[in-house]
Amino acid sequence: DLDVPNRLPAVKVNQDDLRQIMANLLLNACLVSPMGGRIQVQASHSSGQLAQSSRHDSPVPHAPGGNGNSFVIISVRDWGGGLPVEALGQVFDQARPDRTPQGLGASGADLALVKTLVESQRGHVWVETESGVGTTFTLALPIEKPG
């Protein structure tokens, strides 16, 4: 499912990096989703401070740079059953233990690259999960000041 408004503010990002970010997140969602399952991609504009994660009382830091507190938010959600809480701290680790936690489809390198590329664009990425339901990876990219 694709839920993207017709007009979003422009963000100044490296297009190849953004393609790689989205490819890795979509691959991860495909790997954990059951055959015929659903994957949802949403994009929106946020012109306020990034909120705290609603599922895990961990704060989502303010992404530096850009136009104050204005972001384009992109989320990739799967219904692959979610991650165990103990796996959340390992999601973006390049060197994971031999066994990838259940509910996490891509290798550590794929998601570590997502984090590195998002942060190189002065953005932030985080993950939320609901046990037995699915996982959402969200990234916030700062909107550039016009001019």
Short mmCIF file of C-alpha atoms in Angstrom, two decimals:
data_model
loop_
_atom_site.label_atom_id
_atom_site.label_comp_id
_atom_site.label_asym_id
_atom_site.label_seq_id
_atom_site.Cartn_x
_atom_site.Cartn_y
_atom_site.Cartn_z
CA ASP A 1 0.00 0.00 0.00
CA LEU A 2 1.27 3.46 -0.86
CA ASP A 3 0.00 6.50 1.03
CA VAL A 4 1.91 9.54 -0.23
CA PRO A 5 0.39 13.01 -0.65
CA ASN A 6 0.57 14.62 -4.07
CA ARG A 7 2.78 17.42 -2.76
CA LEU A 8 5.47 17.16 -0.12
CA PRO A 9 8.07 19.79 0.69
CA ALA A 10 11.42 19.22 -0.98
CA VAL A 11 14.25 17.64 0.93
CA LYS A 12 17.81 17.89 -0.26
CA VAL A 13 19.09 14.31 -0.22
CA ASN A 14 21.35 12.18 -2.32
CA GLN A 15 18.91 10.32 -4.61
CA ASP A 16 21.07 7.19 -4.78
CA ASP A 17 21.23 7.07 -0.98
CA LEU A 18 17.46 7.46 -0.71
CA ARG A 19 16.93 4.66 -3.26
CA GLN A 20 19.24 2.40 -1.24
CA ILE A 21 17.48 3.27 2.03
CA MET A 22 14.07 2.46 0.58
CA ALA A 23 15.29 -0.71 -1.15
CA ASN A 24 16.76 -2.03 2.11
CA LEU A 25 13.64 -1.20 4.14
CA LEU A 26 11.33 -2.73 1.54
CA LEU A 27 13.51 -5.84 1.26
CA ASN A 28 13.39 -6.26 5.03
CA ALA A 29 9.59 -5.89 5.01
CA CYS A 30 9.26 -8.43 2.18
CA LEU A 31 11.47 -10.96 3.96
CA VAL A 32 9.37 -10.94 7.14
CA SER A 33 5.93 -10.68 5.53
CA PRO A 34 3.91 -13.81 4.85
CA MET A 35 3.16 -14.75 1.25
CA GLY A 36 0.43 -12.40 0.02
CA GLY A 37 1.07 -10.16 3.04
CA ARG A 38 0.76 -6.42 3.18
CA ILE A 39 3.47 -3.73 3.28
CA GLN A 40 2.58 -0.08 3.73
CA VAL A 41 4.69 2.93 2.75
CA GLN A 42 3.54 6.31 4.05
CA ALA A 43 5.00 9.78 3.67
CA SER A 44 3.94 13.01 5.31
CA HIS A 45 5.15 16.46 6.33
CA SER A 46 5.78 17.22 9.98
CA SER A 47 6.37 20.77 11.07
CA GLY A 48 6.95 20.14 14.73
CA GLN A 49 9.40 18.47 17.08
CA LEU A 50 9.67 14.73 16.47
CA ALA A 51 7.55 12.97 19.05
CA GLN A 52 8.45 10.22 21.44
CA SER A 53 7.94 6.70 20.24
CA SER A 54 4.40 5.74 21.17
CA ARG A 55 5.17 2.06 21.66
CA HIS A 56 8.46 2.19 23.57
CA ASP A 57 9.04 5.21 25.80
CA SER A 58 12.30 5.95 23.99
CA PRO A 59 12.68 9.50 22.76
CA VAL A 60 13.14 10.10 19.07
CA PRO A 61 15.89 12.72 18.89
CA HIS A 62 15.58 15.91 16.93
CA ALA A 63 17.23 15.51 13.53
CA PRO A 64 19.92 18.15 13.11
CA GLY A 65 20.19 20.54 10.19
CA GLY A 66 17.55 21.48 7.68
CA ASN A 67 14.78 23.94 8.37
CA GLY A 68 14.30 23.97 12.13
CA ASN A 69 11.77 21.33 13.12
CA SER A 70 10.33 20.62 9.68
CA PHE A 71 10.67 17.12 8.25
CA VAL A 72 9.42 14.73 5.62
CA ILE A 73 8.52 11.53 7.45
CA ILE A 74 8.62 8.21 5.58
CA SER A 75 7.45 4.96 7.17
CA VAL A 76 7.65 1.37 5.96
CA ARG A 77 5.32 -0.95 7.87
CA ASP A 78 5.01 -4.70 7.68
CA TRP A 79 2.63 -7.17 9.27
CA GLY A 80 5.27 -9.85 9.78
CA GLY A 81 4.59 -10.50 13.45
CA GLY A 82 6.82 -7.87 15.03
CA LEU A 83 10.15 -8.07 16.82
CA PRO A 84 10.87 -9.36 20.29
CA VAL A 85 11.62 -6.44 22.62
CA GLU A 86 15.13 -7.78 23.26
CA ALA A 87 15.90 -7.49 19.51
CA LEU A 88 15.18 -3.75 19.34
CA GLY A 89 18.66 -2.83 20.53
CA GLN A 90 20.22 -4.93 17.76
CA VAL A 91 18.18 -3.73 14.79
CA PHE A 92 20.78 -1.33 13.38
CA ASP A 93 23.88 -3.25 14.53
CA GLN A 94 26.09 -4.33 11.67
CA ALA A 95 27.61 -7.19 13.62
CA ARG A 96 24.71 -9.14 15.05
CA PRO A 97 25.03 -12.49 16.73
CA ASP A 98 25.00 -15.49 14.37
CA ARG A 99 21.22 -15.70 14.54
CA THR A 100 19.06 -12.88 13.21
CA PRO A 101 16.18 -12.25 15.65
CA GLN A 102 12.82 -13.59 14.52
CA GLY A 103 10.82 -10.89 12.77
CA LEU A 104 13.91 -9.16 11.40
CA GLY A 105 14.44 -10.13 7.80
CA ALA A 106 17.51 -8.29 6.54
CA SER A 107 21.07 -8.79 7.67
CA GLY A 108 22.63 -6.40 10.14
CA ALA A 109 24.61 -4.81 7.32
CA ASP A 110 21.44 -3.84 5.40
CA LEU A 111 19.79 -2.02 8.28
CA ALA A 112 23.08 -0.58 9.57
CA LEU A 113 23.53 0.93 6.10
CA VAL A 114 20.02 2.43 6.32
CA LYS A 115 20.94 4.15 9.58
CA THR A 116 24.27 5.40 8.23
CA LEU A 117 22.73 6.76 5.02
CA VAL A 118 19.81 8.45 6.81
CA GLU A 119 22.15 10.11 9.30
CA SER A 120 24.46 11.23 6.47
CA GLN A 121 21.45 13.15 5.12
CA ARG A 122 21.06 14.84 8.56
CA GLY A 123 18.03 12.68 9.27
CA HIS A 124 17.04 10.13 11.86
CA VAL A 125 15.65 6.61 11.68
CA TRP A 126 13.89 4.55 14.34
CA VAL A 127 11.89 1.37 14.66
CA GLU A 128 8.66 0.55 16.45
CA THR A 129 7.23 -2.91 16.83
CA GLU A 130 4.06 -4.52 18.08
CA SER A 131 4.43 -8.14 19.13
CA GLY A 132 2.27 -10.47 17.05
CA VAL A 133 1.42 -7.67 14.60
CA GLY A 134 4.35 -6.05 12.78
CA THR A 135 7.15 -3.54 12.63
CA THR A 136 7.44 0.03 11.35
CA PHE A 137 10.70 1.65 10.31
CA THR A 138 10.39 5.44 10.17
CA LEU A 139 12.82 8.00 8.89
CA ALA A 140 12.72 11.77 9.20
CA LEU A 141 14.53 13.87 6.63
CA PRO A 142 14.91 17.59 7.34
CA ILE A 143 13.40 19.99 4.85
CA GLU A 144 15.96 22.35 3.41
CA LYS A 145 15.60 26.10 3.75
CA PRO A 146 14.66 27.67 0.43
CA GLY A 147 17.26 29.70 -1.25
#
